[in-house]
């Protein structure tokens, strides 16, 4: 009887151990499967995120390329506007020069003053006309000044324009209908050094005037003012 009880007890212990092993094995298997399932889900999630990241990088590259193209277009437009602005500025400058030449605007600037006087002494028996200032002498000075870059010229305060006329009438010179006696003061706005050098060239205007017995004085001026064309002059 004792042997039977002992055998039953041993069998019980064995069954308990076997049950524990089966239970433990089942739990381990379940946890392993759960772990594998979690790892698979995590991998799929990471894969999706990586795909989205790659797509975003592609989109960023496209946007960067588009931005570069837009920047190029802006640069080209800025260059074009700069060129158009320069052209506009040049046109405005040309218009102002033309307005100045036709006398629509007053002029102020540095320049020179050339004074022509009749000879102070006429030898006895000589023709007095050979010792006074004529329009030809004025034209020589005026033409040389214009060629040398003078932007505006006046005679005895009478500004000259594109339609001005000058002629000699005895001892006086008529400029656009206004008569002026000697001395004749010619003012020119421009570079004083250039204008002075142009008149003083050997064999040039001043030498020719001296040969014709004309007294000439040239002065550089820091400021010369000339008024715009008045309306009644436009009919001349």
PDB file of C-alpha atoms in Angstrom:
ATOM      1  CA  UNK A   1       0.000   0.000   0.000  1.00  0.00           C
ATOM      2  CA  UNK A   2       2.834   2.309   0.832  1.00  0.00           C
ATOM      3  CA  UNK A   3       4.467   1.446  -2.431  1.00  0.00           C
ATOM      4  CA  UNK A   4       1.281   2.418  -4.296  1.00  0.00           C
ATOM      5  CA  UNK A   5       1.124   5.771  -2.566  1.00  0.00           C
ATOM      6  CA  UNK A   6       4.759   6.392  -3.308  1.00  0.00           C
ATOM      7  CA  UNK A   7       4.252   5.543  -6.974  1.00  0.00           C
ATOM      8  CA  UNK A   8       1.206   7.809  -7.167  1.00  0.00           C
ATOM      9  CA  UNK A   9       3.108  10.664  -5.591  1.00  0.00           C
ATOM     10  CA  UNK A  10       6.014  10.234  -7.983  1.00  0.00           C
ATOM     11  CA  UNK A  11       3.593  10.113 -10.914  1.00  0.00           C
ATOM     12  CA  UNK A  12       1.930  13.278  -9.652  1.00  0.00           C
ATOM     13  CA  UNK A  13       5.277  15.045  -9.455  1.00  0.00           C
ATOM     14  CA  UNK A  14       6.181  13.895 -12.946  1.00  0.00           C
ATOM     15  CA  UNK A  15       2.861  15.079 -14.347  1.00  0.00           C
ATOM     16  CA  UNK A  16       3.288  18.411 -12.572  1.00  0.00           C
ATOM     17  CA  UNK A  17       6.713  18.868 -14.067  1.00  0.00           C
ATOM     18  CA  UNK A  18       5.491  17.884 -17.505  1.00  0.00           C
ATOM     19  CA  UNK A  19       2.567  20.314 -17.197  1.00  0.00           C
ATOM     20  CA  UNK A  20       4.907  23.072 -16.148  1.00  0.00           C
ATOM     21  CA  UNK A  21       7.216  22.345 -19.076  1.00  0.00           C
ATOM     22  CA  UNK A  22       4.307  22.336 -21.511  1.00  0.00           C
ATOM     23  CA  UNK A  23       2.961  25.573 -20.067  1.00  0.00           C
ATOM     24  CA  UNK A  24       6.390  27.212 -20.167  1.00  0.00           C
ATOM     25  CA  UNK A  25       6.979  26.032 -23.715  1.00  0.00           C
ATOM     26  CA  UNK A  26       3.624  27.448 -24.820  1.00  0.00           C
ATOM     27  CA  UNK A  27       4.337  30.808 -23.174  1.00  0.00           C
ATOM     28  CA  UNK A  28       7.768  31.054 -24.747  1.00  0.00           C
ATOM     29  CA  UNK A  29       6.354  30.176 -28.165  1.00  0.00           C
ATOM     30  CA  UNK A  30       3.599  32.771 -27.788  1.00  0.00           C
ATOM     31  CA  UNK A  31       6.026  35.488 -26.774  1.00  0.00           C
ATOM     32  CA  UNK A  32       8.336  34.614 -29.660  1.00  0.00           C
ATOM     33  CA  UNK A  33       5.494  34.797 -32.145  1.00  0.00           C
ATOM     34  CA  UNK A  34       4.335  38.091 -30.665  1.00  0.00           C
ATOM     35  CA  UNK A  35       7.876  39.464 -30.854  1.00  0.00           C
ATOM     36  CA  UNK A  36       8.215  38.375 -34.474  1.00  0.00           C
ATOM     37  CA  UNK A  37       4.877  39.950 -35.317  1.00  0.00           C
ATOM     38  CA  UNK A  38       5.886  43.235 -33.653  1.00  0.00           C
ATOM     39  CA  UNK A  39       9.223  43.294 -35.471  1.00  0.00           C
ATOM     40  CA  UNK A  40       7.437  42.758 -38.785  1.00  0.00           C
ATOM     41  CA  UNK A  41       5.041  45.643 -38.140  1.00  0.00           C
ATOM     42  CA  UNK A  42       7.900  47.900 -37.084  1.00  0.00           C
ATOM     43  CA  UNK A  43       9.863  47.035 -40.223  1.00  0.00           C
ATOM     44  CA  UNK A  44       6.874  47.793 -42.437  1.00  0.00           C
ATOM     45  CA  UNK A  45       6.400  51.137 -40.657  1.00  0.00           C
ATOM     46  CA  UNK A  46      10.062  52.041 -41.086  1.00  0.00           C
ATOM     47  CA  UNK A  47       9.854  51.043 -44.751  1.00  0.00           C
ATOM     48  CA  UNK A  48       6.858  53.332 -45.307  1.00  0.00           C
ATOM     49  CA  UNK A  49       8.607  56.211 -43.531  1.00  0.00           C
ATOM     50  CA  UNK A  50      11.720  55.665 -45.623  1.00  0.00           C
ATOM     51  CA  UNK A  51       9.634  55.668 -48.791  1.00  0.00           C
ATOM     52  CA  UNK A  52       8.013  58.946 -47.766  1.00  0.00           C
ATOM     53  CA  UNK A  53      11.432  60.412 -46.988  1.00  0.00           C
ATOM     54  CA  UNK A  54      12.763  59.418 -50.415  1.00  0.00           C
ATOM     55  CA  UNK A  55       9.703  60.909 -52.119  1.00  0.00           C
ATOM     56  CA  UNK A  56      10.119  64.120 -50.118  1.00  0.00           C
ATOM     57  CA  UNK A  57      13.787  64.346 -51.095  1.00  0.00           C
ATOM     58  CA  UNK A  58      12.799  63.951 -54.756  1.00  0.00           C
ATOM     59  CA  UNK A  59      10.183  66.687 -54.339  1.00  0.00           C
ATOM     60  CA  UNK A  60      12.756  68.922 -52.627  1.00  0.00           C
ATOM     61  CA  UNK A  61      15.173  68.462 -55.532  1.00  0.00           C
ATOM     62  CA  UNK A  62      12.432  69.404 -57.981  1.00  0.00           C
ATOM     63  CA  UNK A  63      11.584  72.493 -55.932  1.00  0.00           C
ATOM     64  CA  UNK A  64      15.251  73.449 -55.722  1.00  0.00           C
ATOM     65  CA  UNK A  65      15.555  73.160 -59.494  1.00  0.00           C
ATOM     66  CA  UNK A  66      12.404  75.247 -59.926  1.00  0.00           C
ATOM     67  CA  UNK A  67      13.774  77.848 -57.512  1.00  0.00           C
ATOM     68  CA  UNK A  68      17.043  77.982 -59.448  1.00  0.00           C
ATOM     69  CA  UNK A  69      15.154  78.484 -62.714  1.00  0.00           C
ATOM     70  CA  UNK A  70      13.058  81.278 -61.170  1.00  0.00           C
ATOM     71  CA  UNK A  71      16.196  82.938 -59.827  1.00  0.00           C
ATOM     72  CA  UNK A  72      17.705  82.783 -63.307  1.00  0.00           C
ATOM     73  CA  UNK A  73      14.582  84.398 -64.739  1.00  0.00           C
ATOM     74  CA  UNK A  74      14.680  87.139 -62.098  1.00  0.00           C
ATOM     75  CA  UNK A  75      18.359  87.788 -62.867  1.00  0.00           C
ATOM     76  CA  UNK A  76      17.622  88.023 -66.591  1.00  0.00           C
ATOM     77  CA  UNK A  77      14.717  90.386 -65.929  1.00  0.00           C
ATOM     78  CA  UNK A  78      16.909  92.555 -63.700  1.00  0.00           C
ATOM     79  CA  UNK A  79      19.577  92.738 -66.423  1.00  0.00           C
ATOM     80  CA  UNK A  80      16.934  93.623 -68.997  1.00  0.00           C
ATOM     81  CA  UNK A  81      15.472  96.316 -66.730  1.00  0.00           C
ATOM     82  CA  UNK A  82      18.973  97.658 -66.117  1.00  0.00           C
ATOM     83  CA  UNK A  83      19.578  97.904 -69.874  1.00  0.00           C
ATOM     84  CA  UNK A  84      16.174  99.538 -70.415  1.00  0.00           C
ATOM     85  CA  UNK A  85      16.880 101.978 -67.580  1.00  0.00           C
ATOM     86  CA  UNK A  86      20.226 102.885 -69.162  1.00  0.00           C
ATOM     87  CA  UNK A  87      18.561 103.356 -72.557  1.00  0.00           C
ATOM     88  CA  UNK A  88      15.872 105.509 -70.948  1.00  0.00           C
ATOM     89  CA  UNK A  89      18.523 107.520 -69.104  1.00  0.00           C
ATOM     90  CA  UNK A  90      20.452 108.043 -72.347  1.00  0.00           C
ATOM     91  CA  UNK A  91      17.284 109.135 -74.146  1.00  0.00           C
ATOM     92  CA  UNK A  92      16.453 111.613 -71.384  1.00  0.00           C
ATOM     93  CA  UNK A  93      20.013 112.912 -71.510  1.00  0.00           C
ATOM     94  CA  UNK A  94      19.820 113.302 -75.289  1.00  0.00           C
ATOM     95  CA  UNK A  95      16.469 115.081 -75.024  1.00  0.00           C
ATOM     96  CA  UNK A  96      17.897 117.485 -72.449  1.00  0.00           C
ATOM     97  CA  UNK A  97      20.863 118.188 -74.712  1.00  0.00           C
ATOM     98  CA  UNK A  98      18.557 118.810 -77.665  1.00  0.00           C
ATOM     99  CA  UNK A  99      16.345 121.093 -75.555  1.00  0.00           C
ATOM    100  CA  UNK A 100      19.446 122.955 -74.538  1.00  0.00           C
ATOM    101  CA  UNK A 101      20.651 123.295 -78.127  1.00  0.00           C
ATOM    102  CA  UNK A 102      17.301 124.595 -79.357  1.00  0.00           C
ATOM    103  CA  UNK A 103      17.121 126.955 -76.384  1.00  0.00           C
ATOM    104  CA  UNK A 104      14.131 125.548 -74.504  1.00  0.00           C
ATOM    105  CA  UNK A 105      16.026 125.482 -71.199  1.00  0.00           C
ATOM    106  CA  UNK A 106      18.479 127.806 -69.493  1.00  0.00           C
ATOM    107  CA  UNK A 107      22.099 126.730 -69.242  1.00  0.00           C
ATOM    108  CA  UNK A 108      24.660 127.164 -66.472  1.00  0.00           C
ATOM    109  CA  UNK A 109      28.233 125.918 -66.516  1.00  0.00           C
ATOM    110  CA  UNK A 110      31.893 126.699 -66.714  1.00  0.00           C
ATOM    111  CA  UNK A 111      33.420 127.911 -69.947  1.00  0.00           C
ATOM    112  CA  UNK A 112      35.323 130.790 -71.540  1.00  0.00           C
ATOM    113  CA  UNK A 113      34.739 134.400 -72.546  1.00  0.00           C
ATOM    114  CA  UNK A 114      36.258 135.706 -75.775  1.00  0.00           C
ATOM    115  CA  UNK A 115      36.251 139.481 -76.334  1.00  0.00           C
ATOM    116  CA  UNK A 116      36.808 140.874 -79.850  1.00  0.00           C
ATOM    117  CA  UNK A 117      37.604 144.589 -80.263  1.00  0.00           C
ATOM    118  CA  UNK A 118      38.314 146.835 -83.203  1.00  0.00           C
ATOM    119  CA  UNK A 119      41.922 147.905 -83.656  1.00  0.00           C
ATOM    120  CA  UNK A 120      42.810 150.843 -81.410  1.00  0.00           C
ATOM    121  CA  UNK A 121      44.849 152.477 -84.156  1.00  0.00           C
ATOM    122  CA  UNK A 122      44.157 152.817 -87.879  1.00  0.00           C
ATOM    123  CA  UNK A 123      47.174 153.972 -89.901  1.00  0.00           C
ATOM    124  CA  UNK A 124      46.599 157.042 -92.037  1.00  0.00           C
ATOM    125  CA  UNK A 125      45.408 156.212 -95.500  1.00  0.00           C
ATOM    126  CA  UNK A 126      44.324 152.662 -94.550  1.00  0.00           C
ATOM    127  CA  UNK A 127      40.795 151.345 -95.082  1.00  0.00           C
ATOM    128  CA  UNK A 128      39.085 151.414 -91.679  1.00  0.00           C
ATOM    129  CA  UNK A 129      37.083 148.287 -92.600  1.00  0.00           C
ATOM    130  CA  UNK A 130      40.326 146.336 -92.385  1.00  0.00           C
ATOM    131  CA  UNK A 131      40.622 147.202 -88.672  1.00  0.00           C
ATOM    132  CA  UNK A 132      37.151 146.425 -87.323  1.00  0.00           C
ATOM    133  CA  UNK A 133      35.356 143.262 -86.307  1.00  0.00           C
ATOM    134  CA  UNK A 134      33.143 141.690 -88.986  1.00  0.00           C
ATOM    135  CA  UNK A 135      30.717 138.798 -88.846  1.00  0.00           C
ATOM    136  CA  UNK A 136      33.360 136.576 -90.453  1.00  0.00           C
ATOM    137  CA  UNK A 137      35.555 137.043 -87.386  1.00  0.00           C
ATOM    138  CA  UNK A 138      32.670 136.136 -85.107  1.00  0.00           C
ATOM    139  CA  UNK A 139      31.905 133.051 -87.207  1.00  0.00           C
ATOM    140  CA  UNK A 140      35.509 131.858 -86.939  1.00  0.00           C
ATOM    141  CA  UNK A 141      35.399 131.979 -83.156  1.00  0.00           C
ATOM    142  CA  UNK A 142      31.879 130.498 -82.909  1.00  0.00           C
ATOM    143  CA  UNK A 143      32.591 127.619 -85.302  1.00  0.00           C
ATOM    144  CA  UNK A 144      35.814 126.719 -83.505  1.00  0.00           C
ATOM    145  CA  UNK A 145      34.011 126.714 -80.154  1.00  0.00           C
ATOM    146  CA  UNK A 146      31.203 124.507 -81.479  1.00  0.00           C
ATOM    147  CA  UNK A 147      33.673 122.072 -83.017  1.00  0.00           C
ATOM    148  CA  UNK A 148      35.504 121.928 -79.676  1.00  0.00           C
ATOM    149  CA  UNK A 149      32.397 120.905 -77.767  1.00  0.00           C
ATOM    150  CA  UNK A 150      30.737 124.127 -76.613  1.00  0.00           C
ATOM    151  CA  UNK A 151      27.173 123.344 -75.563  1.00  0.00           C
ATOM    152  CA  UNK A 152      25.862 126.940 -75.651  1.00  0.00           C
ATOM    153  CA  UNK A 153      27.154 130.250 -77.019  1.00  0.00           C
ATOM    154  CA  UNK A 154      26.090 133.878 -76.702  1.00  0.00           C
ATOM    155  CA  UNK A 155      27.193 137.209 -78.179  1.00  0.00           C
ATOM    156  CA  UNK A 156      26.910 140.222 -75.891  1.00  0.00           C
ATOM    157  CA  UNK A 157      24.344 138.322 -73.839  1.00  0.00           C
ATOM    158  CA  UNK A 158      22.311 137.303 -76.922  1.00  0.00           C
ATOM    159  CA  UNK A 159      22.160 133.515 -76.898  1.00  0.00           C
ATOM    160  CA  UNK A 160      22.636 131.779 -80.246  1.00  0.00           C
ATOM    161  CA  UNK A 161      20.353 128.974 -81.415  1.00  0.00           C
ATOM    162  CA  UNK A 162      20.053 126.618 -84.379  1.00  0.00           C
ATOM    163  CA  UNK A 163      18.205 129.275 -86.402  1.00  0.00           C
ATOM    164  CA  UNK A 164      20.229 132.322 -85.325  1.00  0.00           C
ATOM    165  CA  UNK A 165      21.659 134.708 -87.918  1.00  0.00           C
ATOM    166  CA  UNK A 166      24.539 137.169 -87.701  1.00  0.00           C
ATOM    167  CA  UNK A 167      25.497 139.907 -90.164  1.00  0.00           C
ATOM    168  CA  UNK A 168      27.602 143.014 -90.141  1.00  0.00           C
ATOM    169  CA  UNK A 169      25.990 146.410 -90.706  1.00  0.00           C
ATOM    170  CA  UNK A 170      28.691 149.060 -90.674  1.00  0.00           C
ATOM    171  CA  UNK A 171      30.187 149.506 -87.190  1.00  0.00           C
ATOM    172  CA  UNK A 172      27.634 147.216 -85.576  1.00  0.00           C
ATOM    173  CA  UNK A 173      26.800 143.519 -85.806  1.00  0.00           C
ATOM    174  CA  UNK A 174      23.199 142.316 -85.873  1.00  0.00           C
ATOM    175  CA  UNK A 175      22.387 139.086 -84.019  1.00  0.00           C
ATOM    176  CA  UNK A 176      18.833 137.791 -84.496  1.00  0.00           C
ATOM    177  CA  UNK A 177      17.592 141.324 -85.157  1.00  0.00           C
ATOM    178  CA  UNK A 178      19.426 142.934 -82.236  1.00  0.00           C
ATOM    179  CA  UNK A 179      22.323 145.292 -82.986  1.00  0.00           C
ATOM    180  CA  UNK A 180      25.504 145.302 -80.932  1.00  0.00           C
ATOM    181  CA  UNK A 181      28.550 147.598 -81.236  1.00  0.00           C
ATOM    182  CA  UNK A 182      32.092 146.491 -80.493  1.00  0.00           C
ATOM    183  CA  UNK A 183      33.517 145.108 -78.306  1.00  0.00           C
ATOM    184  CA  UNK A 184      31.843 141.762 -78.923  1.00  0.00           C
ATOM    185  CA  UNK A 185      31.849 139.389 -75.973  1.00  0.00           C
ATOM    186  CA  UNK A 186      31.403 135.752 -76.959  1.00  0.00           C
ATOM    187  CA  UNK A 187      30.641 133.407 -74.062  1.00  0.00           C
ATOM    188  CA  UNK A 188      30.740 129.646 -74.462  1.00  0.00           C
ATOM    189  CA  UNK A 189      29.808 126.920 -71.984  1.00  0.00           C
ATOM    190  CA  UNK A 190      32.100 123.900 -72.129  1.00  0.00           C
ATOM    191  CA  UNK A 191      35.440 122.598 -70.901  1.00  0.00           C
ATOM    192  CA  UNK A 192      37.555 125.761 -70.437  1.00  0.00           C
ATOM    193  CA  UNK A 193      40.844 123.959 -71.074  1.00  0.00           C
ATOM    194  CA  UNK A 194      39.658 122.315 -74.296  1.00  0.00           C
ATOM    195  CA  UNK A 195      38.036 125.487 -75.652  1.00  0.00           C
ATOM    196  CA  UNK A 196      41.071 127.633 -74.840  1.00  0.00           C
ATOM    197  CA  UNK A 197      43.516 125.190 -76.405  1.00  0.00           C
ATOM    198  CA  UNK A 198      41.358 124.961 -79.537  1.00  0.00           C
ATOM    199  CA  UNK A 199      41.529 128.750 -80.049  1.00  0.00           C
ATOM    200  CA  UNK A 200      45.266 128.899 -79.326  1.00  0.00           C
ATOM    201  CA  UNK A 201      46.366 126.297 -81.876  1.00  0.00           C
ATOM    202  CA  UNK A 202      49.290 127.630 -83.938  1.00  0.00           C
ATOM    203  CA  UNK A 203      47.922 129.173 -87.106  1.00  0.00           C
ATOM    204  CA  UNK A 204      44.417 128.850 -85.706  1.00  0.00           C
ATOM    205  CA  UNK A 205      41.640 131.313 -84.946  1.00  0.00           C
ATOM    206  CA  UNK A 206      43.543 133.675 -82.628  1.00  0.00           C
ATOM    207  CA  UNK A 207      46.469 133.955 -85.034  1.00  0.00           C
ATOM    208  CA  UNK A 208      44.060 134.698 -87.898  1.00  0.00           C
ATOM    209  CA  UNK A 209      42.299 137.396 -85.872  1.00  0.00           C
ATOM    210  CA  UNK A 210      45.598 138.966 -84.914  1.00  0.00           C
ATOM    211  CA  UNK A 211      46.571 139.002 -88.593  1.00  0.00           C
ATOM    212  CA  UNK A 212      43.298 140.888 -89.307  1.00  0.00           C
ATOM    213  CA  UNK A 213      44.214 143.505 -86.674  1.00  0.00           C
ATOM    214  CA  UNK A 214      41.533 142.360 -84.225  1.00  0.00           C
ATOM    215  CA  UNK A 215      42.242 142.675 -80.506  1.00  0.00           C
ATOM    216  CA  UNK A 216      41.342 139.421 -78.723  1.00  0.00           C
ATOM    217  CA  UNK A 217      41.134 138.565 -75.044  1.00  0.00           C
ATOM    218  CA  UNK A 218      40.314 135.072 -73.745  1.00  0.00           C
ATOM    219  CA  UNK A 219      39.281 134.380 -70.151  1.00  0.00           C
ATOM    220  CA  UNK A 220      38.269 131.166 -68.389  1.00  0.00           C
ATOM    221  CA  UNK A 221      35.059 131.383 -66.359  1.00  0.00           C
ATOM    222  CA  UNK A 222      33.898 129.149 -63.505  1.00  0.00           C
ATOM    223  CA  UNK A 223      30.254 129.969 -64.174  1.00  0.00           C
ATOM    224  CA  UNK A 224      28.396 131.238 -67.213  1.00  0.00           C
ATOM    225  CA  UNK A 225      24.605 131.596 -67.308  1.00  0.00           C
ATOM    226  CA  UNK A 226      22.453 131.733 -70.423  1.00  0.00           C
ATOM    227  CA  UNK A 227      18.702 132.225 -70.467  1.00  0.00           C
ATOM    228  CA  UNK A 228      16.292 130.031 -72.506  1.00  0.00           C
ATOM    229  CA  UNK A 229      14.859 131.128 -75.821  1.00  0.00           C
ATOM    230  CA  UNK A 230      12.091 133.715 -75.457  1.00  0.00           C
ATOM    231  CA  UNK A 231       8.943 133.285 -77.558  1.00  0.00           C
ATOM    232  CA  UNK A 232       9.417 136.256 -79.830  1.00  0.00           C
ATOM    233  CA  UNK A 233      12.793 134.853 -80.901  1.00  0.00           C
ATOM    234  CA  UNK A 234      11.209 131.751 -82.387  1.00  0.00           C
ATOM    235  CA  UNK A 235       9.770 133.803 -85.233  1.00  0.00           C
ATOM    236  CA  UNK A 236      13.244 134.916 -86.350  1.00  0.00           C
TER     237      UNK A 236
END
